[in-house]
Short mmCIF file of C-alpha atoms in Angstrom, two decimals:
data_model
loop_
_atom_site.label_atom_id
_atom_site.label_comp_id
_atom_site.label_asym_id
_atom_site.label_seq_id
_atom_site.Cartn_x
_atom_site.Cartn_y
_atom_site.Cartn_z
CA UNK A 242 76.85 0.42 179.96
CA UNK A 243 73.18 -0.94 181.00
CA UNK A 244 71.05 -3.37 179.03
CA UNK A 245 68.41 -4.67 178.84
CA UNK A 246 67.88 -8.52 178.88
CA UNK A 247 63.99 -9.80 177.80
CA UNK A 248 62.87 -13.37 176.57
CA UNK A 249 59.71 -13.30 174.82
CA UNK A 250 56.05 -15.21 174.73
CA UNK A 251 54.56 -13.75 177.99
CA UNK A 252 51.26 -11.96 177.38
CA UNK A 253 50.72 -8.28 179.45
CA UNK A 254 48.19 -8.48 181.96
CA UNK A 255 47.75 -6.23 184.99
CA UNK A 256 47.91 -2.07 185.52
CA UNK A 257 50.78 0.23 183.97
CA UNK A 258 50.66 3.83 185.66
CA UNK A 259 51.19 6.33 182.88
CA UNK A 260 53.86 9.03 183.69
CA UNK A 261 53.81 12.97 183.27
CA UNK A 262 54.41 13.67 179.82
CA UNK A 263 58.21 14.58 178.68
CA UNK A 264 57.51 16.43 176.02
CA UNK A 265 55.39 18.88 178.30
CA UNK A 266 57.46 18.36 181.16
CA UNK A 267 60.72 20.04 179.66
CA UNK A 268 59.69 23.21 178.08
CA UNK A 269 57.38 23.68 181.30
CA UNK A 270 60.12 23.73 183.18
CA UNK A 271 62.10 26.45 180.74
CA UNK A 272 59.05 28.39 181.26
CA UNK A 273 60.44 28.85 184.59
CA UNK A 274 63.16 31.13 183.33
CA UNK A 275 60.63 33.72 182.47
CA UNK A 276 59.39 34.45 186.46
CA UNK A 277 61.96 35.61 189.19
CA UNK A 278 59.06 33.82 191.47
CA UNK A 279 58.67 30.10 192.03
CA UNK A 280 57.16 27.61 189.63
CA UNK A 281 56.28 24.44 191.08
CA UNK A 282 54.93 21.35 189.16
CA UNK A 283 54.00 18.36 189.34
CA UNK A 284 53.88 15.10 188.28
CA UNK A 285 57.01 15.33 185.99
CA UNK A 286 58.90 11.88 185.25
CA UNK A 287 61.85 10.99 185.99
CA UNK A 288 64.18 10.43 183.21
CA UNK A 289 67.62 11.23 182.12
CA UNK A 290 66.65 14.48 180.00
CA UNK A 291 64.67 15.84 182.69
CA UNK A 292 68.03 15.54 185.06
CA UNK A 293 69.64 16.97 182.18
CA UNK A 294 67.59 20.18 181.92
CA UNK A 295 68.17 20.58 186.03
CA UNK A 296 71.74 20.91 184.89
CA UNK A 297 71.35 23.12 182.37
CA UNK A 298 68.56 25.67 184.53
CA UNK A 299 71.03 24.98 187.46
CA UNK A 300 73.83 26.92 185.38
CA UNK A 301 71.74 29.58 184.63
CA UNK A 302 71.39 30.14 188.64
CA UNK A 303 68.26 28.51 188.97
CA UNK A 304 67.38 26.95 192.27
CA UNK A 305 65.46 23.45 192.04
CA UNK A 306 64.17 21.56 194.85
CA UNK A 307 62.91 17.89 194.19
CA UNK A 308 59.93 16.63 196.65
CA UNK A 309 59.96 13.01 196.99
CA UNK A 310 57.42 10.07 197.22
CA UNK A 311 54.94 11.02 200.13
CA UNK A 312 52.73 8.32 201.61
CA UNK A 313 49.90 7.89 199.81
CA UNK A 314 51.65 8.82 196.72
CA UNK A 315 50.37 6.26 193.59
CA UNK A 316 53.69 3.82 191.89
CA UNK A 317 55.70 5.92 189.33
CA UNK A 318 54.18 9.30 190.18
CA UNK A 319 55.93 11.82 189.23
CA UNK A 320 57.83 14.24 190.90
CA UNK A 321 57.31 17.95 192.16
CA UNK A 322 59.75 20.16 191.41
CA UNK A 323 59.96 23.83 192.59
CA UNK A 324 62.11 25.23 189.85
CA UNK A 325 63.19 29.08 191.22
CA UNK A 326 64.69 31.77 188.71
CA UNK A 327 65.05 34.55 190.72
CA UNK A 328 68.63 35.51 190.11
CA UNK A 329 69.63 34.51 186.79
CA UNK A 330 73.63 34.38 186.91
CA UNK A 331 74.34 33.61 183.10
CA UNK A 332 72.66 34.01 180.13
CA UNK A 333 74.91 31.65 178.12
CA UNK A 334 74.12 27.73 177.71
CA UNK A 335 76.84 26.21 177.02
CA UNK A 336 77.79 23.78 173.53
CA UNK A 337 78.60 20.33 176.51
CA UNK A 338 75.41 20.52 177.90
CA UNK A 339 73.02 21.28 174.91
CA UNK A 340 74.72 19.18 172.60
CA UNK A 341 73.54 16.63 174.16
CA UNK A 342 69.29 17.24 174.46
CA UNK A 343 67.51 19.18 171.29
CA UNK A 344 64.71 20.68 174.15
CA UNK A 345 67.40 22.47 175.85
CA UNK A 346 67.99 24.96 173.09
CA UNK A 347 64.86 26.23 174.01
CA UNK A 348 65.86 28.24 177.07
CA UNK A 349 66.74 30.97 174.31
CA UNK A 350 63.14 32.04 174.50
CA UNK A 351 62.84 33.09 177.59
CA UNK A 352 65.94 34.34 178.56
CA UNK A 353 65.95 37.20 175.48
CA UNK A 354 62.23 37.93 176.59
CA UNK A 355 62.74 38.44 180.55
CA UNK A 356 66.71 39.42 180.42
CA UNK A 357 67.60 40.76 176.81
CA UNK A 358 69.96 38.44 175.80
CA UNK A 359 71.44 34.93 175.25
CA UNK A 360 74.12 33.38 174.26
CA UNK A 361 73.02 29.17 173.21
CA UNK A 362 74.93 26.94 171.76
CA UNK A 363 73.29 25.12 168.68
CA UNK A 364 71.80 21.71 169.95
CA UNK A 365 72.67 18.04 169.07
CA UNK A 366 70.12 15.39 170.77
CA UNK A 367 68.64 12.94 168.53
CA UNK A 368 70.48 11.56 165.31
CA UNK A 369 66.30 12.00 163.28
CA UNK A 370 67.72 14.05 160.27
CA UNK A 371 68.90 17.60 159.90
CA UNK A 372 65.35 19.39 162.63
CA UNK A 373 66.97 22.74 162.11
CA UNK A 374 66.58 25.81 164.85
CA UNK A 375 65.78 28.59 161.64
CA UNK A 376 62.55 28.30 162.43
CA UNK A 377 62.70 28.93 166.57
CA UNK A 378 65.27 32.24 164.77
CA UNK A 379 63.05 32.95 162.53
CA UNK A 380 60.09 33.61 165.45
CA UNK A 381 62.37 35.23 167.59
CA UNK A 382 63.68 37.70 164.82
CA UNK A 383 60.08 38.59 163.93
CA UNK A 384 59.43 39.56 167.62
CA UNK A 385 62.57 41.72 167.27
CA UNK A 386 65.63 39.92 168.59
CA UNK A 387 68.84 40.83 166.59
CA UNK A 388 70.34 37.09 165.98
CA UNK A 389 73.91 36.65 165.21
CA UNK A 390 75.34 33.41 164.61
CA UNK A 391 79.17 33.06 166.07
CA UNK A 392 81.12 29.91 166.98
CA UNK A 393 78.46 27.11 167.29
CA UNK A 394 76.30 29.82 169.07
CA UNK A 395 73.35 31.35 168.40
CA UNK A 396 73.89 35.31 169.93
CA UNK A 397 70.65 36.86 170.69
CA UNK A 398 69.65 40.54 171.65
CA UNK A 399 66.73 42.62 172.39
CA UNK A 400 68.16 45.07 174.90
CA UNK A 401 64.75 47.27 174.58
CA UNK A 402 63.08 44.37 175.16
CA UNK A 403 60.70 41.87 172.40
CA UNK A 404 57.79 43.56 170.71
CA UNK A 405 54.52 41.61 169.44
CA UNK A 406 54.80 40.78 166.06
CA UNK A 407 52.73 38.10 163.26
CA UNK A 408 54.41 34.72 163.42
CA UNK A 409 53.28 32.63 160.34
CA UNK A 410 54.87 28.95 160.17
CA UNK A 411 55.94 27.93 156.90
CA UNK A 412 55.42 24.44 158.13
CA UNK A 413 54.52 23.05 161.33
CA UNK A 414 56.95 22.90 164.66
CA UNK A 415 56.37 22.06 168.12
CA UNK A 416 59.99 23.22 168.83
CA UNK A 417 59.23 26.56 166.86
CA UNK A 418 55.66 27.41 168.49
CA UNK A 419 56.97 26.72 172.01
CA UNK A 420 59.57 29.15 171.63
CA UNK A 421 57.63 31.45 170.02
CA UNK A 422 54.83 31.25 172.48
CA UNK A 423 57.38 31.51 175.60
CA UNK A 424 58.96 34.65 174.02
CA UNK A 425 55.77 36.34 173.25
CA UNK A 426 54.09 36.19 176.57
CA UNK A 427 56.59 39.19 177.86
CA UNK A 428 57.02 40.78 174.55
CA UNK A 429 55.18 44.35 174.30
CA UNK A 430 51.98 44.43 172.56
CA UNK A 431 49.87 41.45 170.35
CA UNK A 432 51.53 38.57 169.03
CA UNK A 433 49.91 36.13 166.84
CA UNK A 434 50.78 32.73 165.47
CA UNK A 435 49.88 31.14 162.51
CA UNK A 436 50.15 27.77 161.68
CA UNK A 437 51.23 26.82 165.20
CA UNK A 438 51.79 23.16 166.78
CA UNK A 439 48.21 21.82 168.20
CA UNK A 440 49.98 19.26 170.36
CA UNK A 441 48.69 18.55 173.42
CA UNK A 442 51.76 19.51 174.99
CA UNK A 443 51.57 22.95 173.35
CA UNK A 444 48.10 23.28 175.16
CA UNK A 445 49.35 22.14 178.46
CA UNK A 446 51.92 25.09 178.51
CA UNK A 447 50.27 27.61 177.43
CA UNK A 448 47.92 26.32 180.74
CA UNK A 449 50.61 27.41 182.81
CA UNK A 450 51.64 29.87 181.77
CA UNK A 451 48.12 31.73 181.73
CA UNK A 452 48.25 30.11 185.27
CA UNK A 453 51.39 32.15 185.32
CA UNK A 454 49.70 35.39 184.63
CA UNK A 455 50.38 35.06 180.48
CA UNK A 456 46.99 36.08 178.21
CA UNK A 457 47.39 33.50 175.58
CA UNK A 458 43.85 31.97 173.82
CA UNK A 459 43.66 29.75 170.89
CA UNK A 460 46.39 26.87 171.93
CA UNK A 461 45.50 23.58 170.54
CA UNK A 462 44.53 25.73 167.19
CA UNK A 463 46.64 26.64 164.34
CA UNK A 464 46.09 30.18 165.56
CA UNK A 465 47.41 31.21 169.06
CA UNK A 466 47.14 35.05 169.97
CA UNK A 467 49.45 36.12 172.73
CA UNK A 468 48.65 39.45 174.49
CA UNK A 469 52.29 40.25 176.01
CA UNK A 470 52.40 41.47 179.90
CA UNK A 471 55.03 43.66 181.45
CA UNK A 472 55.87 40.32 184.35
CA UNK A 473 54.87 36.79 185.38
CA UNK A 474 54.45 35.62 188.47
CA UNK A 475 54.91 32.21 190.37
CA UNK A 476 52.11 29.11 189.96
CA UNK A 477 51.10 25.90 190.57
CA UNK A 478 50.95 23.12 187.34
CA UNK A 479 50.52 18.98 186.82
CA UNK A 480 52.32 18.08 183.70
CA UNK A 481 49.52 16.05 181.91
CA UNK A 482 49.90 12.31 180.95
CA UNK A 483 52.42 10.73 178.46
CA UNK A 484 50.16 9.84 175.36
CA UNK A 485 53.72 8.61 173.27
CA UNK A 486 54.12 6.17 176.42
CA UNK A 487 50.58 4.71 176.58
CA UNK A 488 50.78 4.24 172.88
CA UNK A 489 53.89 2.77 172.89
CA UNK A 490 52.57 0.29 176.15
CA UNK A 491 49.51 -0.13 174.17
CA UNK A 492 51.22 -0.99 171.48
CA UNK A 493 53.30 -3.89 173.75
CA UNK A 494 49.86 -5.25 175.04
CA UNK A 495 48.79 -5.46 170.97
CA UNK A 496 52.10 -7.39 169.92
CA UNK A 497 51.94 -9.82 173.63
CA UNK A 498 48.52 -10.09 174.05
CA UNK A 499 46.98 -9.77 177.71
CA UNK A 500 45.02 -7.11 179.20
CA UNK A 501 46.42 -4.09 180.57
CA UNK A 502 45.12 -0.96 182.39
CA UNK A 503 47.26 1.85 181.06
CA UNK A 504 46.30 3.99 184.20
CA UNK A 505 45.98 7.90 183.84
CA UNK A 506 46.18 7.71 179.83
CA UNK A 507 43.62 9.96 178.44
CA UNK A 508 42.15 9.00 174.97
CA UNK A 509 41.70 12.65 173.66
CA UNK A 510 45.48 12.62 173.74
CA UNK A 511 46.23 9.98 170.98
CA UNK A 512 42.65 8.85 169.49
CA UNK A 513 44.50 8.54 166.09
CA UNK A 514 46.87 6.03 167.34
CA UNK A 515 44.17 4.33 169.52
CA UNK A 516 41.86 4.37 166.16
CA UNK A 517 45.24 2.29 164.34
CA UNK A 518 45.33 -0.30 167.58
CA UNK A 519 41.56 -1.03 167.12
CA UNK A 520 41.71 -1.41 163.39
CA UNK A 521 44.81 -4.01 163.94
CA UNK A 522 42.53 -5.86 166.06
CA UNK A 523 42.93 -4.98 169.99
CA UNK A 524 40.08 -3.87 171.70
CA UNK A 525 40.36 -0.17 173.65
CA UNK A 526 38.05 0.62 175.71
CA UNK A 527 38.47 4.31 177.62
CA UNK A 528 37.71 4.22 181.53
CA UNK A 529 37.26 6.44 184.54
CA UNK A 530 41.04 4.95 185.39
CA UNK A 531 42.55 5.38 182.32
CA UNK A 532 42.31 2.99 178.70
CA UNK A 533 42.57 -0.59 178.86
CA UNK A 534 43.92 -2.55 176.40
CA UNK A 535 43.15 -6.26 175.23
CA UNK A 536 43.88 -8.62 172.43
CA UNK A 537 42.97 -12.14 173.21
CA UNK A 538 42.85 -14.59 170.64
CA UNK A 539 42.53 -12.65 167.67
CA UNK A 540 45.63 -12.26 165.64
CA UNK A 541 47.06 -8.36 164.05
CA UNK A 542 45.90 -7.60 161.22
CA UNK A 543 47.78 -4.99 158.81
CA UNK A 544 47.20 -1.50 158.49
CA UNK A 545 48.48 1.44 156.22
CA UNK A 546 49.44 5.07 158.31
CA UNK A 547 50.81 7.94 157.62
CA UNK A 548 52.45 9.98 160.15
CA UNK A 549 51.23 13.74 160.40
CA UNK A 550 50.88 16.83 163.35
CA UNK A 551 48.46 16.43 165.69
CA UNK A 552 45.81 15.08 165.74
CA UNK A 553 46.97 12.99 163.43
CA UNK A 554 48.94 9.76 164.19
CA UNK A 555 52.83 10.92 166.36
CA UNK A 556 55.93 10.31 164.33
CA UNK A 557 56.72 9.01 167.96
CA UNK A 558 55.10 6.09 167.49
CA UNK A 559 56.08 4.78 164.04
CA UNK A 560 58.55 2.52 165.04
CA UNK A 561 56.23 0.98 167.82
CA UNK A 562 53.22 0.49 165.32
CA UNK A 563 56.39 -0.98 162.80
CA UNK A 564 57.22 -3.41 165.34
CA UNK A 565 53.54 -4.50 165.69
CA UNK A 566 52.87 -4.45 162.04
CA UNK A 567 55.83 -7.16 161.19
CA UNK A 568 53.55 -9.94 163.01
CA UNK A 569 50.62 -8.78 161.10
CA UNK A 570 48.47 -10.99 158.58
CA UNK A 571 49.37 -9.63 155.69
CA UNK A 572 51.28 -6.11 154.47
CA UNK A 573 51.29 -3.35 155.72
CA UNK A 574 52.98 0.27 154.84
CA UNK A 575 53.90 3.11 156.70
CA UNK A 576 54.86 6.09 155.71
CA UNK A 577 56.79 8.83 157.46
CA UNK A 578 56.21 12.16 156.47
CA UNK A 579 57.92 14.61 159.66
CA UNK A 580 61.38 13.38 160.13
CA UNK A 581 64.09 12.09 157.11
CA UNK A 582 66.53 9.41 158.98
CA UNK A 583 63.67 8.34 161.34
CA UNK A 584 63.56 4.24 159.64
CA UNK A 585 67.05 3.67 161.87
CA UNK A 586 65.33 0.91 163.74
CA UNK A 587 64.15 -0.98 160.33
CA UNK A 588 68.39 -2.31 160.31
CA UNK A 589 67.30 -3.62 163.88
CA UNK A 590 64.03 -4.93 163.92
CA UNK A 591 65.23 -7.02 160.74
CA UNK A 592 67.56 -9.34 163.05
CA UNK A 593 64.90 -10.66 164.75
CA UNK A 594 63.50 -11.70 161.24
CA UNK A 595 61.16 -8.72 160.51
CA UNK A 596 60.31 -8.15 156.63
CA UNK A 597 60.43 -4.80 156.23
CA UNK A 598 61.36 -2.72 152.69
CA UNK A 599 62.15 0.70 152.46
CA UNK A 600 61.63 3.18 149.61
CA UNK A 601 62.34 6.69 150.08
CA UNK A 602 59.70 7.79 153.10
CA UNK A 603 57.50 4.75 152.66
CA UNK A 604 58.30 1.06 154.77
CA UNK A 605 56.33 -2.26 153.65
CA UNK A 606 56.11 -4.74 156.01
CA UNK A 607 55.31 -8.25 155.27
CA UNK A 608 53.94 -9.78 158.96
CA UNK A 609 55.32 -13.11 159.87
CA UNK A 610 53.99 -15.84 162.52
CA UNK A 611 57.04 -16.09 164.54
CA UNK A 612 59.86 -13.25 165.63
CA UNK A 613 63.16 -14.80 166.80
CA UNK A 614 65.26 -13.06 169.84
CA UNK A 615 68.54 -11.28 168.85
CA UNK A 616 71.39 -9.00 169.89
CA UNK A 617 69.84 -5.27 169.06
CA UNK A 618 71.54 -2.17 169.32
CA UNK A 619 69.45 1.13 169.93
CA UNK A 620 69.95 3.83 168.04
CA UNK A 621 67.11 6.93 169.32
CA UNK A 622 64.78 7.29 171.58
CA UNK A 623 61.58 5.83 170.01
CA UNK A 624 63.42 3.41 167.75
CA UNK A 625 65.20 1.57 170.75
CA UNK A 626 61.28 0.88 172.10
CA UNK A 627 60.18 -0.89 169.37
CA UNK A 628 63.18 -3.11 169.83
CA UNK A 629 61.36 -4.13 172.78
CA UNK A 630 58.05 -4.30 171.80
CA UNK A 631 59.65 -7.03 169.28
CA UNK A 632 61.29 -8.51 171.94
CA UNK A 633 58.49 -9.12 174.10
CA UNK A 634 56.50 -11.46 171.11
CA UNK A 635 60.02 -13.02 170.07
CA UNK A 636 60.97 -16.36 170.49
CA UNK A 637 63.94 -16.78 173.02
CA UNK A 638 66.34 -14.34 173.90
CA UNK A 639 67.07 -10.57 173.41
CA UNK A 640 69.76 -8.51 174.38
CA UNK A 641 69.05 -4.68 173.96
CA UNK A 642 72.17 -2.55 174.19
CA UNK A 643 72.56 1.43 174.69
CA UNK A 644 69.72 1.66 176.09
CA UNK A 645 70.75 5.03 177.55
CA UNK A 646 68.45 6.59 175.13
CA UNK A 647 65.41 4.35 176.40
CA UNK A 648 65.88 6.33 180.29
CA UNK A 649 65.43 9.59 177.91
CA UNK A 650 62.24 9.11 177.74
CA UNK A 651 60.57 6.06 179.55
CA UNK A 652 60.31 5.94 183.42
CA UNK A 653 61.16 2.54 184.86
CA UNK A 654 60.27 0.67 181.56
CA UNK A 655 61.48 -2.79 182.60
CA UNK A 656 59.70 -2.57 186.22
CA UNK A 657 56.28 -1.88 184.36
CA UNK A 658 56.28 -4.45 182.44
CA UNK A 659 57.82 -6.84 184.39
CA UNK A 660 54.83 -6.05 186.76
CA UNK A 661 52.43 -7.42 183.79
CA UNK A 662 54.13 -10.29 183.41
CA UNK A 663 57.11 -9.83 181.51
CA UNK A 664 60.18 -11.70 181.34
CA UNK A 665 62.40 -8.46 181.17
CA UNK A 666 65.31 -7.29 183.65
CA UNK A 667 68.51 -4.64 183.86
CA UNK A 668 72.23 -5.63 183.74
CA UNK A 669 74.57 -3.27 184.47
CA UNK A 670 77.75 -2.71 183.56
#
């Protein structure tokens, strides 16, 4: 199994190229399910759970052709895919391939919308507490869909097809408005959705899938109305920029010092989190490339966050800004109010000397001068990054293992940094 091998003390300076988004990039391409025509895209990373989803579209008997680097293509840009559901074989997704990514359970959406049925298996993924599907049933039974639950699977029917229904969130999901959204845009009549996700991700598919011939206004609201059509048809889509990495690479420049370039990044994505970095003391400063990032001389100073929806400051950060915050001058407290189970890296970030107190959804952290490099063990996808963000400011050595669950979500992580200056390399085996 790979890890990954970093001494720390070298400040960041240079250009990272942020990647297409993940959290875009996968329910984009399950909105591919819903057209027999092709959907291409572009700009979509290249990471373990997008290779994963290609398996799991590819057993439904959908065609995907990957396009390579051309010349004149910029480092780490993405990918096109032309993802092609014209003859969908099987509506069943099977328990060995979603147990293993959340995102896939998804494709129930649009396979009951476009074919009438499904047949998914109830997801594993991340070990973040309990995130239950009853709300992604819960939208799908109000647009009509007879749900039975049989086995580990989740059986759904609408043989007559979905109808347009009032979708009211008792709380707020990503996972439940992209389902809902993706279902609705072939169901007959007016749906609306209340309480809905504003992520920027949300936005970005609803973008293609009006490009796809969908009437959907409001994303990026708490109110989305979705006028269903009788088909969709075939388009062309860039997945937008990765605002959880360029906060998380910000948040490597803040901890290292140095001056980055975080090409691409757009500030509109993640101004909360930008808003924290400033207040700690690095200087951000938006450009025509992208957002640079500096922190010369000054040293962190603490801050006290809340996690909360968009536009507030990601969940997917927390254990970044937690990393940051145990160098800080002074104490600092973070609370995390979206997932239970999500303080798995605190255990981690404590052997390389970190002062960090838990109580109930709340962490303290008491910044110290000097980290120390250890033998870490990741344990999700966000936490294992803020292993390395430690690492990178520690003194010595560190030896990150399992860092499967880093390639879920970060493209080439130790070339990018390694590029600004870092001391970081993959061993295998």
């Amino acid at each position: 199994m790979d890890r990954i091998r970093i001494v720390g003390g070298n400040k960041l300076n240079g250009t990272i190229s942020i990647s297409g988004a993940k959290n875009a990039a996968l329910p984009l391409m399950t909105a591919a399910l819903l057209t027999d025509e092709t959907l291409i895209l572009d700009n979509v990373p290249r990471l373990a759970d997008v290779a994963l989803l290609q398996r799991i579209l590819s057993n439904h008997g959908v065609d995907i052709m990957s396009a390579g680097k051309r010349s004149g293509d910029r480092a780490y840009q993405g990918q096109t895919l032309h993802i092609s559901a014209a003859n969908i074989i099987d509506t069943t997704a099977p328990y060995e391939l979603v147990s293993r990514m959340r995102a896939s359970f998804w494709v129930i959406a649009p396979l009951i919308a476009r074919m009438g049925e499904a047949k998914v298996s109830l997801p594993g993924g991340c070990a973040i507490g309990t995130r239950p599907v009853d709300l992604l049933i819960m939208a799908l039974e109000k647009l009509g869909a007879d749900i039975q639950i049989d086995g580990g699977y989740v059986i759904a029917r609408a043989p007559k097809g979905l109808i347009g229904a009032e979708i009211e969130f008792p709380k707020v999901t990503v996972s439940g408005t992209h389902v809902a959204l993706m279902a609705a845009t072939l169901a007959k009549g007016t749906t609306v959705i209340t309480n809905a996700a504003r992520e920027p991700e949300i936005v970005d598919v609803a973008d293609c899938l009006n490009k796809m011939g969908a009437r959907i206004s409001g994303a990026g609201t708490s109110r989305i109305v979705i006028e269903g059509v009788a088909k969709l048809h075939g388009a062309r889509h860039e997945v937008l920029p990765d605002r959880i990495e360029t906060g998380t690479y910000a948040m490597a420049v803040a901890m290292t010092g140095g001056d980055v370039l975080l090409a691409g990044a757009r500030p509109e994505l993640l101004q909360s989190a930008l808003d924290v970095l400033s207040e700690a003391g690095a200087v951000v400063t938006p450009t025509n490339e992208g957002i640079r990032i500096a922190r010369n001389g000054a040293g962190i100073n603490p801050v006290t966050v809340s996690t909360a929806p968009f536009p507030g400051f990601p969940t997917d950060l927390q254990a970044q800004l937690m990393a940051l915050m145990s160098r800080a001058k002074g104490r600092s407290q973070l609370t995390e109010t979206i997932f239970e189970n999500r303080f798995m890296h605190v255990q981690e970030l404590a052997r390389f000397g970190a002062r960090i107190h838990l109580d109930g959804e709340t962490a303290t952290i008491d910044g110290i001068d000097k980290l120390r490099g250890a033998p870490v063990m990741a344990t999700d996808l966000r936490a294992s990054v803020s292993l390395v963000i430690a690492a990178l400011a520690a003194e010595g050595e560190t030896m990150v293992n399992r860092v499967y669950h880093l390639d879920r979500g970060f493209e080439r992580l130790e070339d990018k940094l390694s590029a600004c200056g870092a001391t970081i390399e993959r061993i295998s085996g």
